[in-house]
Tab-separated table of C-alpha atoms in Angstrom:
chain	number	residue	atom	x	y	z
A	1	UNK	CA	-26.731	-9.713	24.354
A	2	UNK	CA	-28.892	-12.620	25.116
A	3	UNK	CA	-29.075	-15.732	22.879
A	4	UNK	CA	-31.109	-18.852	22.613
A	5	UNK	CA	-29.853	-22.021	20.971
A	6	UNK	CA	-31.882	-25.123	19.944
A	7	UNK	CA	-29.561	-27.702	18.641
A	8	UNK	CA	-32.097	-30.143	17.401
A	9	UNK	CA	-33.619	-28.952	14.011
A	10	UNK	CA	-35.771	-31.939	13.790
A	11	UNK	CA	-37.113	-34.504	16.296
A	12	UNK	CA	-39.511	-37.594	15.857
A	13	UNK	CA	-41.547	-39.431	18.451
A	14	UNK	CA	-43.912	-42.417	18.368
A	15	UNK	CA	-47.536	-41.660	19.305
A	16	UNK	CA	-48.050	-42.080	23.035
A	17	UNK	CA	-44.284	-42.053	23.702
A	18	UNK	CA	-42.295	-39.216	25.522
A	19	UNK	CA	-39.913	-36.911	23.791
A	20	UNK	CA	-37.596	-34.133	25.176
A	21	UNK	CA	-36.663	-30.917	23.198
A	22	UNK	CA	-33.378	-29.100	24.169
A	23	UNK	CA	-32.683	-25.517	24.515
A	24	UNK	CA	-29.832	-23.524	26.014
A	25	UNK	CA	-29.505	-19.731	26.461
A	26	UNK	CA	-26.823	-17.285	27.333
A	27	UNK	CA	-27.408	-14.346	29.569
A	28	UNK	CA	-25.710	-12.362	32.233
A	29	UNK	CA	-28.971	-11.573	34.027
A	30	UNK	CA	-30.234	-13.336	36.967
A	31	UNK	CA	-34.084	-12.547	36.591
A	32	UNK	CA	-35.862	-13.502	33.392
A	33	UNK	CA	-38.565	-15.586	31.974
A	34	UNK	CA	-38.334	-18.694	29.575
A	35	UNK	CA	-40.998	-19.866	27.246
A	36	UNK	CA	-41.882	-22.579	24.969
A	37	UNK	CA	-44.006	-21.953	22.144
A	38	UNK	CA	-45.758	-24.095	19.508
A	39	UNK	CA	-46.352	-23.104	16.000
A	40	UNK	CA	-48.458	-25.487	13.875
A	41	UNK	CA	-48.346	-25.434	10.280
A	42	UNK	CA	-51.176	-22.732	10.327
A	43	UNK	CA	-48.529	-20.341	11.735
A	44	UNK	CA	-50.445	-19.224	14.875
A	45	UNK	CA	-47.931	-19.129	17.636
A	46	UNK	CA	-49.395	-20.649	20.825
A	47	UNK	CA	-47.697	-20.687	24.504
A	48	UNK	CA	-47.238	-24.156	25.725
A	49	UNK	CA	-45.320	-23.338	29.043
A	50	UNK	CA	-43.484	-20.537	30.897
A	51	UNK	CA	-40.805	-20.545	33.814
A	52	UNK	CA	-39.782	-17.949	35.968
A	53	UNK	CA	-36.144	-17.855	36.715
A	54	UNK	CA	-36.316	-17.251	40.298
A	55	UNK	CA	-38.503	-20.293	40.894
A	56	UNK	CA	-36.615	-23.338	41.360
A	57	UNK	CA	-39.611	-25.650	40.939
A	58	UNK	CA	-39.933	-26.898	37.242
A	59	UNK	CA	-43.210	-25.725	35.420
A	60	UNK	CA	-45.716	-28.289	34.424
A	61	UNK	CA	-48.779	-27.956	32.322
A	62	UNK	CA	-50.768	-31.227	31.936
A	63	UNK	CA	-48.545	-33.349	29.405
A	64	UNK	CA	-45.802	-30.677	29.141
A	65	UNK	CA	-42.960	-30.306	31.575
A	66	UNK	CA	-39.780	-28.398	31.765
A	67	UNK	CA	-36.422	-29.327	33.217
A	68	UNK	CA	-34.890	-25.801	34.085
A	69	UNK	CA	-31.422	-25.926	35.062
A	70	UNK	CA	-30.417	-22.253	35.909
A	71	UNK	CA	-26.681	-22.900	36.400
A	72	UNK	CA	-26.296	-24.668	33.187
A	73	UNK	CA	-28.453	-22.437	31.483
A	74	UNK	CA	-30.628	-25.178	30.099
A	75	UNK	CA	-34.377	-25.356	29.657
A	76	UNK	CA	-35.475	-28.547	27.937
A	77	UNK	CA	-39.263	-29.325	27.224
A	78	UNK	CA	-40.729	-32.957	27.905
A	79	UNK	CA	-43.755	-33.870	26.196
A	80	UNK	CA	-45.490	-37.197	27.672
A	81	UNK	CA	-47.836	-39.301	25.977
A	82	UNK	CA	-47.416	-37.623	22.588
A	83	UNK	CA	-50.317	-36.978	20.339
A	84	UNK	CA	-50.703	-36.455	16.656
A	85	UNK	CA	-51.754	-32.814	17.427
A	86	UNK	CA	-48.370	-32.098	18.988
A	87	UNK	CA	-46.559	-32.197	15.593
A	88	UNK	CA	-45.441	-28.612	15.106
A	89	UNK	CA	-42.429	-26.354	15.239
A	90	UNK	CA	-41.458	-25.586	18.956
A	91	UNK	CA	-39.563	-22.512	20.004
A	92	UNK	CA	-37.706	-21.729	23.061
A	93	UNK	CA	-37.845	-18.056	23.942
A	94	UNK	CA	-36.058	-15.731	26.466
A	95	UNK	CA	-37.517	-12.571	27.896
A	96	UNK	CA	-35.635	-10.142	30.261
A	97	UNK	CA	-37.502	-9.002	33.326
A	98	UNK	CA	-35.893	-5.644	33.138
A	99	UNK	CA	-35.260	-4.774	29.580
A	100	UNK	CA	-38.448	-4.391	27.772
A	101	UNK	CA	-40.734	-7.105	26.702
A	102	UNK	CA	-39.162	-8.497	23.651
A	103	UNK	CA	-38.774	-12.438	23.166
A	104	UNK	CA	-35.661	-13.569	22.077
A	105	UNK	CA	-36.417	-16.877	20.022
A	106	UNK	CA	-34.175	-19.977	19.282
A	107	UNK	CA	-34.126	-21.356	15.727
A	108	UNK	CA	-36.917	-24.007	16.535
A	109	UNK	CA	-37.225	-27.820	16.685
A	110	UNK	CA	-39.563	-29.406	14.191
A	111	UNK	CA	-41.379	-32.232	15.892
A	112	UNK	CA	-43.189	-34.950	14.107
A	113	UNK	CA	-45.389	-37.622	15.609
A	114	UNK	CA	-45.471	-41.033	14.155
A	115	UNK	CA	-48.902	-42.998	14.421
B	1	UNK	CA	-62.311	-13.627	23.542
B	2	UNK	CA	-61.212	-12.505	20.292
B	3	UNK	CA	-57.419	-13.012	19.524
B	4	UNK	CA	-55.036	-11.170	17.549
B	5	UNK	CA	-56.218	-10.213	13.937
B	6	UNK	CA	-53.882	-9.720	11.144
B	7	UNK	CA	-54.471	-8.921	7.430
B	8	UNK	CA	-53.770	-9.750	4.766
B	9	UNK	CA	-52.893	-13.385	5.199
B	10	UNK	CA	-50.824	-13.671	2.144
B	11	UNK	CA	-49.031	-10.979	-0.178
B	12	UNK	CA	-47.028	-11.212	-3.164
B	13	UNK	CA	-45.205	-8.135	-4.504
B	14	UNK	CA	-42.324	-7.304	-6.826
B	15	UNK	CA	-39.180	-5.734	-5.309
B	16	UNK	CA	-39.154	-2.244	-4.960
B	17	UNK	CA	-42.965	-2.193	-4.475
B	18	UNK	CA	-44.366	-0.956	-1.169
B	19	UNK	CA	-46.691	-3.058	1.055
B	20	UNK	CA	-48.459	-2.534	4.257
B	21	UNK	CA	-49.612	-5.011	6.825
B	22	UNK	CA	-52.444	-4.389	9.516
B	23	UNK	CA	-52.824	-5.805	13.210
B	24	UNK	CA	-55.598	-5.467	15.690
B	25	UNK	CA	-54.550	-6.708	19.110
B	26	UNK	CA	-56.602	-8.291	21.914
B	27	UNK	CA	-59.032	-5.700	23.298
B	28	UNK	CA	-57.134	-4.015	26.341
B	29	UNK	CA	-53.720	-5.116	25.372
B	30	UNK	CA	-51.537	-1.895	25.584
B	31	UNK	CA	-48.429	-3.627	24.311
B	32	UNK	CA	-47.882	-4.400	20.548
B	33	UNK	CA	-44.970	-6.319	18.751
B	34	UNK	CA	-44.179	-6.887	15.285
B	35	UNK	CA	-41.911	-9.761	14.575
B	36	UNK	CA	-40.241	-10.915	11.331
B	37	UNK	CA	-39.871	-14.557	10.765
B	38	UNK	CA	-37.519	-15.716	8.018
B	39	UNK	CA	-38.141	-19.225	6.744
B	40	UNK	CA	-36.344	-21.621	8.999
B	41	UNK	CA	-35.660	-19.091	11.833
B	42	UNK	CA	-37.289	-17.970	15.077
B	43	UNK	CA	-39.214	-14.727	14.976
B	44	UNK	CA	-37.077	-11.360	15.445
B	45	UNK	CA	-38.569	-8.427	16.960
B	46	UNK	CA	-38.915	-5.417	14.701
B	47	UNK	CA	-40.777	-3.028	16.915
B	48	UNK	CA	-42.515	-2.860	20.262
B	49	UNK	CA	-45.215	-0.148	21.161
B	50	UNK	CA	-46.611	0.369	24.621
B	51	UNK	CA	-50.082	2.251	23.645
B	52	UNK	CA	-49.058	4.691	20.843
B	53	UNK	CA	-45.443	5.105	21.873
B	54	UNK	CA	-42.346	3.173	20.629
B	55	UNK	CA	-40.655	1.062	23.282
B	56	UNK	CA	-37.871	-0.634	21.010
B	57	UNK	CA	-37.309	-0.253	17.401
B	58	UNK	CA	-33.612	-0.984	17.549
B	59	UNK	CA	-33.775	-3.681	14.899
B	60	UNK	CA	-36.145	-2.063	12.652
B	61	UNK	CA	-34.591	-1.270	9.183
B	62	UNK	CA	-35.694	2.308	9.286
B	63	UNK	CA	-34.598	3.152	5.775
B	64	UNK	CA	-37.400	0.897	4.486
B	65	UNK	CA	-39.556	-0.127	7.269
B	66	UNK	CA	-42.125	2.108	9.175
B	67	UNK	CA	-44.764	1.427	11.701
B	68	UNK	CA	-47.440	3.188	13.496
B	69	UNK	CA	-50.010	2.956	16.224
B	70	UNK	CA	-51.729	6.188	16.192
B	71	UNK	CA	-54.729	5.605	18.641
B	72	UNK	CA	-52.885	2.996	20.817
B	73	UNK	CA	-55.086	0.160	19.459
B	74	UNK	CA	-54.523	-0.940	15.628
B	75	UNK	CA	-51.045	-0.726	14.038
B	76	UNK	CA	-49.707	-0.855	10.518
B	77	UNK	CA	-46.108	-1.842	9.336
B	78	UNK	CA	-44.972	-0.725	5.974
B	79	UNK	CA	-42.192	-1.661	3.830
B	80	UNK	CA	-41.059	1.017	1.046
B	81	UNK	CA	-39.176	-0.262	-1.052
B	82	UNK	CA	-39.253	-4.032	-0.665
B	83	UNK	CA	-36.181	-6.029	-1.227
B	84	UNK	CA	-35.994	-9.778	-1.903
B	85	UNK	CA	-34.562	-10.452	1.537
B	86	UNK	CA	-38.062	-9.058	3.187
B	87	UNK	CA	-39.688	-12.384	2.194
B	88	UNK	CA	-40.935	-13.568	5.665
B	89	UNK	CA	-43.773	-14.071	7.918
B	90	UNK	CA	-44.604	-10.898	9.722
B	91	UNK	CA	-46.129	-11.712	13.294
B	92	UNK	CA	-48.011	-9.356	15.290
B	93	UNK	CA	-48.474	-10.006	19.036
B	94	UNK	CA	-49.931	-8.181	21.897
B	95	UNK	CA	-49.688	-8.434	25.713
B	96	UNK	CA	-51.382	-6.941	28.909
B	97	UNK	CA	-49.197	-4.548	30.695
B	98	UNK	CA	-48.826	-5.384	34.352
B	99	UNK	CA	-49.757	-8.916	33.885
B	100	UNK	CA	-47.547	-11.439	35.380
B	101	UNK	CA	-44.938	-12.385	32.942
B	102	UNK	CA	-46.743	-10.321	30.262
B	103	UNK	CA	-47.693	-13.490	28.040
B	104	UNK	CA	-47.568	-12.348	24.297
B	105	UNK	CA	-50.468	-13.652	22.239
B	106	UNK	CA	-49.605	-14.002	18.629
B	107	UNK	CA	-51.703	-13.476	15.536
B	108	UNK	CA	-51.711	-15.981	12.530
B	109	UNK	CA	-49.223	-13.650	10.584
B	110	UNK	CA	-48.906	-12.308	7.137
B	111	UNK	CA	-46.731	-14.062	4.631
B	112	UNK	CA	-44.911	-12.045	2.216
B	113	UNK	CA	-43.142	-13.181	-0.818
B	114	UNK	CA	-41.158	-10.530	-2.789
B	115	UNK	CA	-40.138	-11.451	-6.341
């Protein structure tokens, strides 16, 4: 069974600085998807960025980028130029390409942004 | 485009009572998911529908939880009887079948407190 681990329960960053959130996963599959979701205090889960395992190029979305290391089974999220609105719980998630659509989530990392 | 709608937003019940949650997915999304998110944890899939058929209910406690999606659109999730450990946020998500990566879009969730 696949598992996702986020080893940082809490992280803090100064506004305008850069922060990296860590995620590792375990799977025996070679083809899958990885996601980072953001969950603000209002509880609505929002997709931040996604990565397809067969793509070597790291995904980027404006200030958000990932460092995908397939061999190490690592998928970290880098937030550049942090803004107050980035404060939220961030979840790393795995989805198999071949075994249905369910997302397997990590435990989450709560990010606070200091003005 | 309207997002995933859920109601009620909050519910407080006593143990052994029954409760029902409602979800309306994004128009045209054939796949619907119910996740349970216990405080401090990542969401866990309870059940996945494609149209009105069940794709995955392996983690649904079937002795007390039930879900239906009769016309392939709206869905209801029921708990009867509720236990203290059912206190959680229940998230509904939907996705478009066939879309690349089948990104899941989440509703605001229903926060359940069982006393």
